[in-house]
Backbone as numpy.savetxt, mean C-alpha at the origin, in Angstrom:
# Nx Ny Nz CAx CAy CAz Cx Cy Cz
-11.92 -5.30 3.04 -11.21 -6.09 2.38 -10.28 -6.96 3.00
-9.40 -6.91 3.89 -8.40 -7.69 4.50 -9.06 -7.80 5.96
-10.15 -7.45 5.94 -10.28 -8.15 7.15 -10.89 -9.40 7.76
-10.73 -10.15 6.85 -10.33 -11.73 6.69 -9.03 -12.21 6.55
-8.21 -11.35 7.15 -6.85 -11.92 7.22 -7.00 -12.80 9.17
-6.73 -13.58 9.07 -6.61 -14.56 10.25 -5.71 -14.91 10.92
-4.64 -14.36 11.40 -3.46 -15.75 12.56 -2.36 -15.56 10.93
-2.35 -14.47 11.06 -1.37 -14.26 9.82 -1.53 -14.93 8.66
-2.55 -15.02 7.73 -2.86 -15.90 6.82 -3.73 -14.84 5.71
-3.13 -14.62 4.94 -4.32 -14.00 3.79 -5.00 -14.06 3.14
-6.13 -13.63 2.40 -6.92 -14.22 1.65 -6.53 -15.51 1.08
-5.34 -14.99 -0.13 -4.90 -16.33 -1.38 -4.53 -17.02 -0.64
-4.05 -17.57 0.66 -3.53 -18.76 1.34 -2.10 -18.62 2.23
-1.72 -17.51 1.78 -0.24 -17.41 1.85 -0.35 -16.43 3.36
1.03 -17.12 3.91 1.16 -16.25 5.18 1.49 -14.55 5.34
0.88 -14.48 6.01 1.17 -12.68 5.70 1.27 -11.92 6.84
1.08 -10.47 6.90 0.51 -9.51 7.96 -0.08 -8.52 7.48
-0.42 -7.64 8.39 -1.21 -6.65 7.97 -1.22 -5.26 8.57
-1.40 -3.97 8.26 -1.09 -2.57 8.76 -1.84 -1.69 7.81
-2.40 -0.75 9.06 -3.32 0.69 8.33 -2.92 1.62 8.87
-3.28 2.77 8.28 -3.10 4.37 9.11 -4.19 5.29 8.82
-5.35 5.05 9.70 -6.24 5.94 9.68 -6.26 7.12 9.94
-7.49 7.91 9.27 -7.24 9.34 9.73 -6.37 10.35 9.13
-5.69 9.91 7.80 -4.58 10.43 7.29 -4.86 11.30 6.78
-4.35 12.81 6.57 -4.94 14.26 6.38 -4.23 14.32 5.06
-4.27 13.02 4.01 -4.15 13.06 2.30 -5.70 12.64 1.75
-5.71 13.52 0.82 -6.81 13.19 -0.52 -6.75 11.77 -0.69
-8.08 10.42 -0.33 -8.35 9.48 -0.51 -7.37 9.32 -2.51
-8.08 10.15 -3.50 -7.80 10.56 -4.56 -6.18 10.04 -4.75
-6.13 11.10 -4.30 -3.91 11.21 -4.56 -3.28 10.17 -4.15
-3.84 9.95 -3.12 -3.02 8.08 -2.17 -3.37 7.48 -3.27
-4.51 7.00 -3.67 -4.81 6.08 -4.39 -3.72 6.17 -5.95
-3.12 7.22 -6.61 -2.20 7.84 -7.01 -0.78 6.75 -6.52
-0.75 6.97 -5.50 0.35 6.81 -4.85 0.80 4.64 -4.60
-0.73 4.39 -4.05 -0.65 2.56 -3.65 -0.77 1.71 -5.58
-0.66 2.57 -5.85 -1.14 1.90 -6.97 0.21 1.33 -7.97
1.37 2.07 -7.34 2.95 2.64 -7.73 3.27 1.12 -7.35
2.53 0.52 -5.72 3.51 -0.41 -5.03 2.61 -1.66 -5.51
1.38 -1.76 -5.67 0.93 -3.11 -5.31 1.19 -3.87 -6.27
1.43 -5.26 -5.82 2.23 -6.45 -6.20 3.57 -6.40 -6.43
4.33 -5.32 -5.71 5.53 -5.35 -5.80 6.15 -6.27 -4.48
7.80 -6.53 -4.30 8.58 -7.00 -3.34 8.98 -5.96 -2.81
8.37 -6.00 -1.43 8.26 -5.04 -0.23 10.17 -3.52 -0.21
10.78 -4.82 -0.78 12.23 -3.39 -0.58 12.26 -2.89 -1.67
11.26 -3.07 -3.18 10.95 -2.42 -4.01 9.84 -1.49 -4.09
9.60 -2.00 -3.31 8.29 -0.51 -2.94 8.71 0.10 -2.02
9.20 -0.06 -1.29 10.15 0.83 -0.63 10.70 1.85 -1.00
11.58 1.77 -1.98 12.62 2.17 -2.79 11.85 3.10 -3.95
10.50 2.81 -3.81 9.77 3.49 -5.29 9.49 4.62 -4.37
8.62 4.51 -3.22 8.26 5.56 -2.26 8.90 6.56 -1.45
10.11 5.56 -1.33 11.26 6.69 -1.03 11.45 8.08 -1.63
11.47 7.89 -3.17 11.94 8.92 -4.32 10.50 9.36 -4.97
9.34 8.94 -4.92 8.29 9.34 -5.29 7.64 11.02 -4.89
7.98 11.60 -6.31 7.17 13.31 -5.46 6.59 13.43 -5.06
5.16 12.65 -4.55 3.94 12.99 -4.09 3.89 12.82 -2.68
3.11 13.71 -2.25 3.44 13.47 -0.62 2.62 12.72 -0.25
2.18 12.16 -0.76 1.24 10.67 0.14 2.08 9.84 -0.15
3.26 9.71 -0.81 4.08 8.76 -0.69 4.70 8.44 0.56
5.19 9.46 1.64 5.83 9.77 2.73 4.72 8.63 3.50
3.54 8.76 3.76 2.57 8.34 4.12 2.06 6.42 4.09
2.10 6.11 3.36 2.38 5.26 2.13 3.33 4.40 2.39
4.53 5.15 2.10 6.01 3.88 2.49 5.76 3.78 4.18
5.95 4.62 5.22 5.23 4.45 6.62 4.39 2.72 6.57
3.07 3.39 6.33 2.23 1.95 6.14 2.85 0.27 5.90
4.02 0.55 4.70 4.26 -0.76 3.91 5.42 -1.11 4.91
6.26 -0.49 5.41 7.30 -0.65 6.29 6.51 -1.87 8.17
5.49 -0.58 8.09 4.89 -1.29 9.45 4.63 -3.11 9.17
3.51 -2.26 8.43 3.46 -4.15 7.59 4.05 -4.94 7.41
5.45 -4.44 6.71 6.44 -5.96 6.81 7.08 -5.94 8.34
7.31 -5.06 9.13 7.60 -5.03 10.29 6.88 -6.42 11.21
5.70 -6.03 11.29 4.36 -6.74 11.78 4.39 -8.45 10.95
5.71 -8.28 9.67 5.17 -10.32 9.70 6.13 -10.29 9.75
7.59 -9.81 9.99 9.17 -10.23 10.79 8.79 -10.34 12.14
8.33 -9.43 13.18 8.05 -10.15 14.54 7.24 -10.50 14.90
6.08 -9.94 14.33 4.42 -11.24 14.92 4.54 -12.62 13.98
5.25 -12.89 13.36 4.75 -13.55 12.38 5.76 -15.08 11.80
7.40 -13.99 12.15 8.59 -14.71 12.05 8.39 -14.82 10.62
8.40 -14.01 9.36 8.24 -14.36 8.31 9.96 -13.51 7.83
10.09 -14.29 6.97 11.65 -13.80 6.43 11.85 -11.99 5.38
12.35 -11.63 6.28 11.86 -9.82 5.21 11.50 -10.22 3.65
12.83 -10.97 2.66 13.33 -11.16 1.95 11.99 -11.43 0.92
11.24 -12.11 1.34 10.31 -13.07 0.63 9.12 -12.30 0.74
8.65 -11.12 1.45 7.39 -10.56 1.50 7.34 -9.63 0.41
5.91 -9.74 -0.28 5.29 -8.95 -1.26 4.63 -8.18 -0.76
3.70 -7.02 -2.16 2.54 -5.86 -1.74 1.31 -6.79 -2.40
1.04 -7.52 -1.41 -0.08 -8.60 -1.75 -1.08 -7.35 -1.89
-2.11 -6.39 -1.12 -3.01 -6.20 -0.95 -3.06 -4.97 -0.05
-3.60 -3.63 -1.11 -3.25 -2.31 -0.72 -4.20 -1.54 -1.29
-5.10 -0.56 -0.41 -6.36 -0.07 -0.81 -6.30 1.35 0.14
-6.63 2.39 -0.50 -7.16 3.27 0.83 -8.56 3.61 -0.06
-9.39 3.42 1.57 -10.23 4.42 1.44 -11.27 5.39 2.25
-11.74 6.30 1.98 -12.12 7.49 2.36 -12.64 7.51 3.72
-11.92 8.66 4.90 -12.10 8.68 6.02 -13.02 10.08 6.52
-13.24 10.61 7.16 -14.01 11.51 7.43 -13.78 12.61 6.83
-14.56 13.74 6.45 -14.01 14.80 5.84 -14.67 15.84 6.71
-12.82 16.06 7.28 -13.42 18.17 8.14 -14.18 19.41 6.70
-14.65 19.62 7.53 -15.43 20.85 6.67 -15.81 21.73 7.43
-14.19 23.27 6.32 -14.17 24.07 6.55 -15.05 25.41 5.94
-14.43 26.61 6.05 -14.96 27.51 5.84 -14.35 28.69 5.43
-14.38 29.27 4.08 -13.32 30.37 3.55 -13.99 31.27 2.91
-14.28 32.84 3.80 -14.56 33.80 3.78 -14.46 34.67 2.18
-15.81 34.40 1.32 -15.40 35.16 -0.18 -16.43 36.66 0.25
-16.00 37.23 -1.48 -16.41 38.53 -1.53 -17.94 38.85 -1.10
-18.87 40.10 -0.39 -20.34 40.17 -0.32 -20.74 38.96 0.27
-19.66 38.98 1.35 -20.81 38.20 2.17 -20.95 37.19 2.58
-20.47 35.99 0.88 -20.90 34.99 1.07 -19.51 34.10 1.79
-19.81 32.65 1.33 -18.48 31.59 2.22 -18.96 30.28 1.46
-17.19 30.11 1.22 -17.31 28.84 0.31 -16.55 27.93 1.39
-17.39 26.47 0.88 -17.13 25.59 1.82 -15.46 24.80 1.40
-14.71 24.76 2.33 -13.57 23.68 1.89 -13.87 22.14 2.71
-13.63 21.34 2.06 -13.53 19.90 2.61 -12.13 19.58 2.94
-11.74 19.26 3.49 -10.27 18.76 3.87 -10.08 17.23 4.34
-10.50 16.41 3.11 -10.26 15.45 3.31 -9.41 14.24 3.74
-10.10 12.68 4.63 -8.77 12.44 5.05 -8.94 10.85 4.50
-8.08 9.89 4.74 -8.25 8.22 4.07 -7.86 7.08 5.31
-7.73 6.18 4.68 -7.50 5.30 5.44 -7.19 4.40 4.89
-5.50 4.14 5.30 -4.55 3.55 4.31 -4.43 1.85 4.66
-4.41 1.33 3.98 -4.38 -0.22 4.66 -3.40 -1.47 3.10
-2.38 -1.78 4.02 -1.48 -2.47 3.43 -1.44 -4.40 3.88
-1.79 -4.74 2.72 -1.39 -6.64 3.47 -0.17 -6.51 2.78
1.02 -7.59 3.55 2.01 -7.61 2.90 1.42 -9.48 3.01
2.26 -10.28 1.81 2.20 -12.06 1.93 3.84 -12.50 1.64
4.20 -13.44 2.49 5.50 -13.71 1.93 5.17 -15.24 0.92
5.96 -14.77 -0.27 5.65 -15.83 -1.53 7.43 -16.18 -1.83
7.67 -16.92 -2.84 9.43 -17.40 -3.54 9.12 -16.14 -3.87
10.51 -15.82 -4.13 11.07 -14.90 -4.92 11.33 -15.71 -6.22
10.32 -14.69 -7.27 10.96 -15.26 -8.54 11.94 -14.72 -9.17
12.69 -15.87 -9.61 14.25 -16.03 -10.24 14.07 -14.61 -11.61
15.54 -14.46 -11.47 15.24 -13.09 -13.23 15.14 -14.35 -14.27
15.88 -15.22 -14.32 15.67 -16.08 -15.36 14.52 -16.69 -15.54
14.03 -17.29 -14.40 12.35 -17.94 -15.11 11.12 -16.74 -15.15
11.58 -15.45 -15.56 10.42 -14.30 -14.82 10.33 -14.41 -16.80
11.28 -14.01 -16.93 10.74 -13.28 -18.97 11.69 -14.30 -19.93
12.15 -15.36 -18.86 12.86 -16.57 -20.08 12.31 -16.75 -21.31
12.47 -16.37 -22.40 11.94 -17.79 -23.66 12.47 -19.11 -23.87
11.46 -20.25 -23.97 12.17 -21.08 -24.24 11.79 -21.32 -25.95
13.08 -22.34 -25.67 13.04 -22.43 -27.75 12.29 -24.00 -27.53
12.07 -23.64 -29.33 11.28 -24.74 -29.60 12.25 -25.32 -30.74
12.18 -26.96 -30.68 12.85 -27.47 -31.54 12.50 -28.21 -32.87
12.96 -27.44 -33.89 12.51 -28.24 -35.23 11.88 -29.11 -34.76
10.95 -29.80 -35.83 10.52 -30.78 -36.40 11.19 -31.47 -37.70
C-alpha cells in the first residue's frame, strides 16, 4: 500500500515518512483493533492513546508510530507538531505452527500468528479548535 512513498512524499502528495515492524508476534486481528484507534489522528494524540491503551498490541504499534515520527523529523526535517497518522495498516505475516498433545494420542495444531505493522505519517497544517467545529451564523433576510 505505502510502497509508493518516494523521497518523503505520501500518496496524498503531502510530505511524510514511513516505518514498519515485521514479524511481530501478535495476531493481525488484535493489532488491527489497536491501529483503528489512531488512524487519522495527530502523532502526539496517537502516542497518548497508545500509551494508555490496555491491549498488548498497543506497545508494538506505539513503537512503530514513534519510529515513523522520528524518521520524518530526522530524515525529512519535518516539524513533529504538524505530523498526522495518515496511513496505518496491519498485514498478516507467516504463521508459526506448533502442536499441543491431547488425549488418546491426538494432537491439536496451535497457530502462532505474526503481523507486519506499517505506519505512514504525513505533515499537515494543524487544524485550530475554532475552525474545526465552529458553526457559522446566518443572517436573517
